[in-house]
Amino acid sequence: MAEKKEVPYVIPFSHRFLAGGIAGVCEILVMYPTDVVKTRAQIATTKQPNMFASLYNIAKTEGVGRLYRGIIPPILVEAPKRAIKFTANESYKPFFTSSNGKLTQAGSIGAGVAAGCTEAFVVVPFELVKIRLQDPANAGKYTSTLDCLQKIVRGEGPLALMKGLESTLWRHALWNGGYFGCIHYVKNLLPKATTPSETTLYNFIAGGIAGTLGTILNTPPDVVKSRIQNQVVVAGVKPKYNWTIPSMIEIARTEGMGALYKGFTPKVLRLGPGGGILLVVFEYVTTFLRNYSQK
């Protein structure tokens, strides 16, 4: 009698979505203050203090609560955003598998890029509101997240909520391609985990390295995205920043190449460990749900 072939376990859609959402909320709650510093550095055209000095100055002069200003939009979007990130990545994997049914290095990058493009369409309006709220120049302009949203729609039109879509596509395609591609590569280098604690450690290492690589790749379009979304369009006046590549060239020409990596330190300190947190929580929750559903 022929031996029965073991069918690989496929994570159900609902499990992927829930695990991705929980992972995203955990990451944003822990790492959000570094995002505030990152955004302020990116929209500034002058030299800014280092990350730790910025965190201290904000907390001292504006209050600790300012470090969490603008967190409502990311909290609202983080669950569906990260859920879409992981769900889309898993869903796209079959389209990038080789003829023998295995996911190659190139396939893992391709699935990540496709997932990033999918994710980008969801996050643009939330990112726009978050950027406006994080800019210290807008401190007295908006009283709340809802007030910011209403003023953008009234003053700039509903389509303004999709401002920065092209640069957001670049940002998420590069980060997700680098992130999931690197996880695939690093996990193949690491020894097979034999205990739950080793599994957690290896996931954090793979996710942390992958998050760092994704940040290195996507910071230049992220700088452009922040500036596009923070500028208010005036009728009859050509915006300074529009498309990603021309804007990157303009920033490098007028401010130097280093300006394309403004805010890199707080960003990598968020998304390096943040990438590890995401993978650890996602894997933990999917394992928990799998065990629970099989009881």
C-alpha positions in Angstrom: 0.0 0.0 0.0 1.4 3.4 -1.0 2.4 5.6 1.8 0.1 8.6 2.3 1.7 11.9 1.4 1.6 14.5 4.1 -0.3 17.6 2.9 1.5 20.9 3.9 -0.5 23.0 6.4 -2.0 26.1 4.8 -2.8 28.9 7.2 -6.5 29.8 6.9 -7.3 33.3 5.7 -9.0 34.2 9.0 -6.0 33.1 11.0 -3.6 35.1 8.8 -5.8 38.2 9.0 -6.2 38.0 12.7 -2.6 37.3 13.4 -1.3 40.0 11.2 -3.7 42.5 12.8 -2.6 41.6 16.3 1.1 41.8 15.3 0.6 45.2 13.8 -1.0 46.7 16.8 1.6 45.3 19.2 4.4 46.7 17.0 2.9 50.2 16.7 2.2 50.5 20.5 5.8 49.7 21.3 7.6 51.6 18.6 5.4 54.7 17.7 7.4 57.5 19.3 10.3 56.8 17.0 7.9 57.3 14.1 7.1 60.8 15.3 10.8 61.7 15.3 11.3 60.1 11.9 8.5 62.1 10.3 9.7 65.4 11.8 13.2 64.8 10.5 11.9 63.9 7.0 9.7 67.0 6.5 12.4 69.4 7.9 14.7 70.9 5.4 17.2 71.9 8.1 19.5 69.8 10.2 17.8 68.1 13.1 19.1 66.8 16.4 19.8 63.1 16.9 16.9 60.7 17.7 17.4 60.6 21.5 17.8 64.4 21.7 14.6 64.8 19.6 12.7 62.4 21.9 13.9 64.2 25.0 13.1 67.7 23.5 9.6 66.7 22.4 8.8 65.2 25.8 10.3 68.2 27.7 8.9 71.1 25.6 5.6 69.6 24.3 4.8 66.9 26.8 5.1 63.1 26.6 1.7 62.8 25.0 3.1 64.5 21.9 5.2 61.4 21.3 1.9 59.7 20.6 0.2 62.5 18.6 -1.3 61.1 15.4 -1.4 57.5 16.7 -5.1 57.1 16.1 -4.9 56.8 12.3 -2.1 54.2 12.5 -3.9 52.3 15.2 -7.1 52.3 13.1 -5.2 51.1 10.0 -2.5 49.0 11.6 -4.7 45.9 12.2 -6.0 45.8 8.6 -2.7 47.0 7.2 -0.5 44.3 8.8 -3.3 41.8 8.3 -3.3 42.6 4.6 0.6 42.5 4.5 0.8 39.0 5.8 -2.4 37.7 4.3 -1.5 39.1 0.8 2.0 37.7 1.1 0.7 34.2 1.9 -1.9 34.5 -0.9 0.6 35.6 -3.5 3.1 32.8 -2.7 1.4 30.1 -4.9 1.8 32.4 -7.9 5.6 32.7 -7.3 6.4 29.1 -6.5 8.7 27.1 -8.8 7.6 24.1 -10.9 8.4 21.7 -8.0 6.1 23.6 -5.7 8.8 25.3 -3.6 9.1 29.0 -3.0 12.4 30.3 -4.2 14.3 33.3 -3.1 13.1 35.3 -6.1 9.6 34.0 -5.5 9.6 35.2 -1.8 10.7 38.7 -3.0 8.0 38.8 -5.7 5.3 37.8 -3.3 6.5 40.5 -0.9 6.5 43.2 -3.5 3.0 42.2 -4.6 1.8 42.3 -1.0 3.4 45.7 -0.5 1.5 47.1 -3.5 -1.7 45.7 -2.2 -1.1 47.2 1.3 -0.2 50.6 -0.1 -3.7 51.3 -1.4 -5.1 50.8 2.1 -2.8 53.0 4.1 -2.5 56.2 2.0 -5.3 58.2 3.6 -4.3 57.2 7.1 -0.6 58.1 6.4 -1.7 61.5 5.1 -3.6 62.3 8.3 -0.8 61.0 10.5 1.9 63.1 8.7 -0.2 66.3 9.1 -0.8 65.6 12.8 2.9 64.8 13.4 4.2 68.1 11.9 4.9 70.5 14.7 3.9 73.4 12.4 0.3 72.0 12.4 0.1 71.8 16.2 -2.6 74.5 16.4 -4.2 73.8 13.1 -5.9 70.5 13.9 -7.7 69.7 17.1 -8.1 66.0 16.5 -7.8 63.2 14.0 -11.4 63.8 12.7 -10.8 67.5 12.5 -7.7 67.0 10.4 -9.6 64.6 8.1 -12.5 67.1 7.7 -10.2 70.1 7.0 -8.2 68.1 4.4 -11.4 67.1 2.5 -12.9 70.5 2.7 -9.8 72.5 1.8 -8.2 70.2 -0.7 -10.9 67.9 -1.9 -11.6 64.2 -1.3 -9.0 63.0 -3.8 -6.4 64.7 -1.6 -6.7 61.7 0.7 -4.9 59.6 -2.0 -2.0 62.1 -2.2 1.3 60.3 -2.2 -0.1 57.0 -3.6 2.7 56.5 -6.1 5.5 57.1 -3.5 3.6 54.9 -1.1 3.6 52.1 -3.7 7.4 52.5 -4.0 7.8 52.5 -0.2 5.7 49.4 0.5 6.9 47.4 -2.5 10.5 47.9 -1.5 10.0 47.3 2.2 7.9 44.2 1.8 10.0 42.7 -1.0 13.1 43.2 1.1 11.4 42.0 4.3 9.8 38.8 3.1 12.7 38.0 0.8 15.2 38.4 3.6 13.2 36.4 6.1 13.2 33.5 3.5 17.0 33.8 3.2 17.9 34.2 6.9 15.6 31.3 8.0 17.4 29.0 5.6 20.7 30.0 7.2 19.6 29.5 10.8 19.5 26.0 12.4 16.2 24.2 12.8 14.5 25.3 16.0 14.0 22.5 18.5 12.2 24.4 21.3 9.6 27.2 21.4 12.1 29.6 22.8 14.5 28.9 19.9 11.6 29.4 17.5 10.8 32.8 19.0 14.5 33.8 19.0 15.1 32.8 15.4 11.9 34.6 14.3 13.0 37.7 16.0 16.5 37.5 14.4 15.1 36.9 10.9 12.4 39.6 11.3 14.8 42.1 12.8 17.4 41.7 10.0 14.6 41.7 7.4 13.1 44.9 8.9 16.5 46.6 8.8 17.0 45.7 5.1 13.6 46.8 4.2 14.2 50.2 5.9 17.5 50.7 4.0 15.7 50.0 0.7 12.6 52.1 1.3 13.7 55.2 3.2 14.3 57.5 0.1 10.8 57.0 -1.2 9.5 57.4 2.3 11.2 60.8 2.6 9.5 61.8 -0.6 6.1 60.4 0.6 6.3 62.4 3.8 7.0 65.7 1.9 4.3 65.1 -0.7 1.7 64.3 1.9 2.7 67.3 4.1 2.5 69.9 1.4 -0.8 71.7 0.9 -1.6 72.2 -2.7 -2.6 75.7 -3.7 -4.6 76.3 -6.9 -2.3 77.7 -9.7 0.9 76.8 -7.8 2.9 73.8 -9.0 3.8 71.5 -6.0 7.4 71.2 -5.2 7.2 67.5 -4.8 5.1 65.3 -7.0 6.5 62.0 -8.5 9.0 59.9 -6.5 12.0 59.7 -8.8 12.1 63.4 -9.8 11.5 64.4 -6.2 14.4 62.2 -5.0 16.7 63.8 -7.6 15.5 67.3 -6.5 16.1 66.5 -2.8 19.6 65.1 -3.5 20.5 68.1 -5.7 19.4 70.8 -3.3 20.1 69.1 0.1 22.6 66.4 -0.7 22.3 62.6 -1.0 22.2 62.3 2.8 18.8 64.1 2.8 17.2 61.0 1.2 18.0 59.2 4.5 16.6 61.8 6.8 14.9 60.1 9.8 16.7 56.8 9.1 18.0 56.3 12.6 14.5 56.4 14.4 13.0 54.6 11.5 15.5 51.7 11.5 15.3 51.5 15.3 11.6 51.2 14.9 11.3 48.8 11.9 14.4 46.7 12.7 13.1 45.5 16.1 9.6 46.2 14.8 10.1 43.7 12.0 11.2 41.1 14.6 8.1 41.9 16.8 5.8 41.5 13.7 7.2 38.1 12.8 7.3 36.8 16.4 3.7 37.8 17.1 2.4 36.7 13.7 4.0 33.2 14.1 2.9 32.9 17.7 -0.7 33.8 17.0 -1.0 31.6 13.9 0.5 28.6 15.9 -1.9 29.3 18.8 -4.9 29.5 16.4 -3.8 26.3 14.7 -3.5 24.4 17.9 -6.8 25.8 19.2 -8.7 24.9 16.1 -7.4 21.3 16.1 -8.6 20.7 19.7 
